[in-house]
Amino acid sequence: MTGRPLSWTERSAEDLEEIDAYIVADDPIAAERGVRMLAAAAQRASELPFSGRVVPEL
């Protein structure tokens, strides 16, 4: 099964930038690592969209 191409909305890209700016003030290395991890998780989700569990309360 192939995933779907990853497409960031303007809002999600802005959120990622805000997260980076918030963390970078205290720890630039952690900010870079964190943003990289979030981007990688989003990429994995686009490649394997049915890999997570169903959350019944949502």
PDB file of C-alpha atoms in Angstrom:
ATOM      1  CA  MET A   1       0.000   0.000   0.000  1.00  0.00           C
ATOM      2  CA  THR A   2       1.361   3.413  -0.883  1.00  0.00           C
ATOM      3  CA  GLY A   3       0.688   6.462   1.203  1.00  0.00           C
ATOM      4  CA  ARG A   4      -0.485   9.862   0.211  1.00  0.00           C
ATOM      5  CA  PRO A   5       1.831  12.776  -0.451  1.00  0.00           C
ATOM      6  CA  LEU A   6       2.485  14.894   2.611  1.00  0.00           C
ATOM      7  CA  SER A   7       1.024  18.352   2.293  1.00  0.00           C
ATOM      8  CA  TRP A   8       1.409  20.918   5.064  1.00  0.00           C
ATOM      9  CA  THR A   9      -1.379  23.445   5.439  1.00  0.00           C
ATOM     10  CA  GLU A  10      -0.357  27.018   6.042  1.00  0.00           C
ATOM     11  CA  ARG A  11      -1.712  26.709   9.587  1.00  0.00           C
ATOM     12  CA  SER A  12       0.222  23.531  10.371  1.00  0.00           C
ATOM     13  CA  ALA A  13       3.451  25.018   9.005  1.00  0.00           C
ATOM     14  CA  GLU A  14       2.908  28.120  11.146  1.00  0.00           C
ATOM     15  CA  ASP A  15       2.229  25.943  14.191  1.00  0.00           C
ATOM     16  CA  LEU A  16       5.468  24.061  13.616  1.00  0.00           C
ATOM     17  CA  GLU A  17       7.364  27.349  13.348  1.00  0.00           C
ATOM     18  CA  GLU A  18       5.757  28.591  16.580  1.00  0.00           C
ATOM     19  CA  ILE A  19       6.685  25.378  18.382  1.00  0.00           C
ATOM     20  CA  ASP A  20      10.256  25.792  17.166  1.00  0.00           C
ATOM     21  CA  ALA A  21      10.404  29.446  18.242  1.00  0.00           C
ATOM     22  CA  TYR A  22       9.050  28.604  21.703  1.00  0.00           C
ATOM     23  CA  ILE A  23      11.569  25.830  22.336  1.00  0.00           C
ATOM     24  CA  VAL A  24      14.567  27.480  20.657  1.00  0.00           C
ATOM     25  CA  ALA A  25      14.579  30.236  23.291  1.00  0.00           C
ATOM     26  CA  ASP A  26      15.549  27.656  25.923  1.00  0.00           C
ATOM     27  CA  ASP A  27      17.349  24.975  23.927  1.00  0.00           C
ATOM     28  CA  PRO A  28      18.113  25.418  20.218  1.00  0.00           C
ATOM     29  CA  ILE A  29      19.354  21.849  19.821  1.00  0.00           C
ATOM     30  CA  ALA A  30      16.195  20.411  21.378  1.00  0.00           C
ATOM     31  CA  ALA A  31      14.084  22.675  19.154  1.00  0.00           C
ATOM     32  CA  GLU A  32      15.767  21.410  16.012  1.00  0.00           C
ATOM     33  CA  ARG A  33      15.480  17.804  17.156  1.00  0.00           C
ATOM     34  CA  GLY A  34      11.833  18.246  18.150  1.00  0.00           C
ATOM     35  CA  VAL A  35      10.784  19.843  14.880  1.00  0.00           C
ATOM     36  CA  ARG A  36      12.655  17.156  12.961  1.00  0.00           C
ATOM     37  CA  MET A  37      10.854  14.449  14.966  1.00  0.00           C
ATOM     38  CA  LEU A  38       7.438  16.048  14.370  1.00  0.00           C
ATOM     39  CA  ALA A  39       8.104  16.342  10.639  1.00  0.00           C
ATOM     40  CA  ALA A  40       9.254  12.710  10.502  1.00  0.00           C
ATOM     41  CA  ALA A  41       6.121  11.573  12.347  1.00  0.00           C
ATOM     42  CA  ALA A  42       3.941  13.466   9.873  1.00  0.00           C
ATOM     43  CA  GLN A  43       5.825  11.873   6.982  1.00  0.00           C
ATOM     44  CA  ARG A  44       5.347   8.391   8.470  1.00  0.00           C
ATOM     45  CA  ALA A  45       1.632   9.073   8.930  1.00  0.00           C
ATOM     46  CA  SER A  46       1.335  10.001   5.258  1.00  0.00           C
ATOM     47  CA  GLU A  47       3.183   6.842   4.206  1.00  0.00           C
ATOM     48  CA  LEU A  48       1.269   4.499   6.543  1.00  0.00           C
ATOM     49  CA  PRO A  49      -2.084   6.219   7.175  1.00  0.00           C
ATOM     50  CA  PHE A  50      -3.691   3.187   8.843  1.00  0.00           C
ATOM     51  CA  SER A  51      -0.784   2.313  11.146  1.00  0.00           C
ATOM     52  CA  GLY A  52      -2.129   3.979  14.284  1.00  0.00           C
ATOM     53  CA  ARG A  53      -4.823   2.851  16.633  1.00  0.00           C
ATOM     54  CA  VAL A  54      -8.414   4.074  16.550  1.00  0.00           C
ATOM     55  CA  VAL A  55      -9.164   6.421  19.427  1.00  0.00           C
ATOM     56  CA  PRO A  56     -12.808   5.737  20.363  1.00  0.00           C
ATOM     57  CA  GLU A  57     -13.333   8.998  22.250  1.00  0.00           C
ATOM     58  CA  LEU A  58     -12.549  10.976  19.108  1.00  0.00           C
TER      59      LEU A  58
END
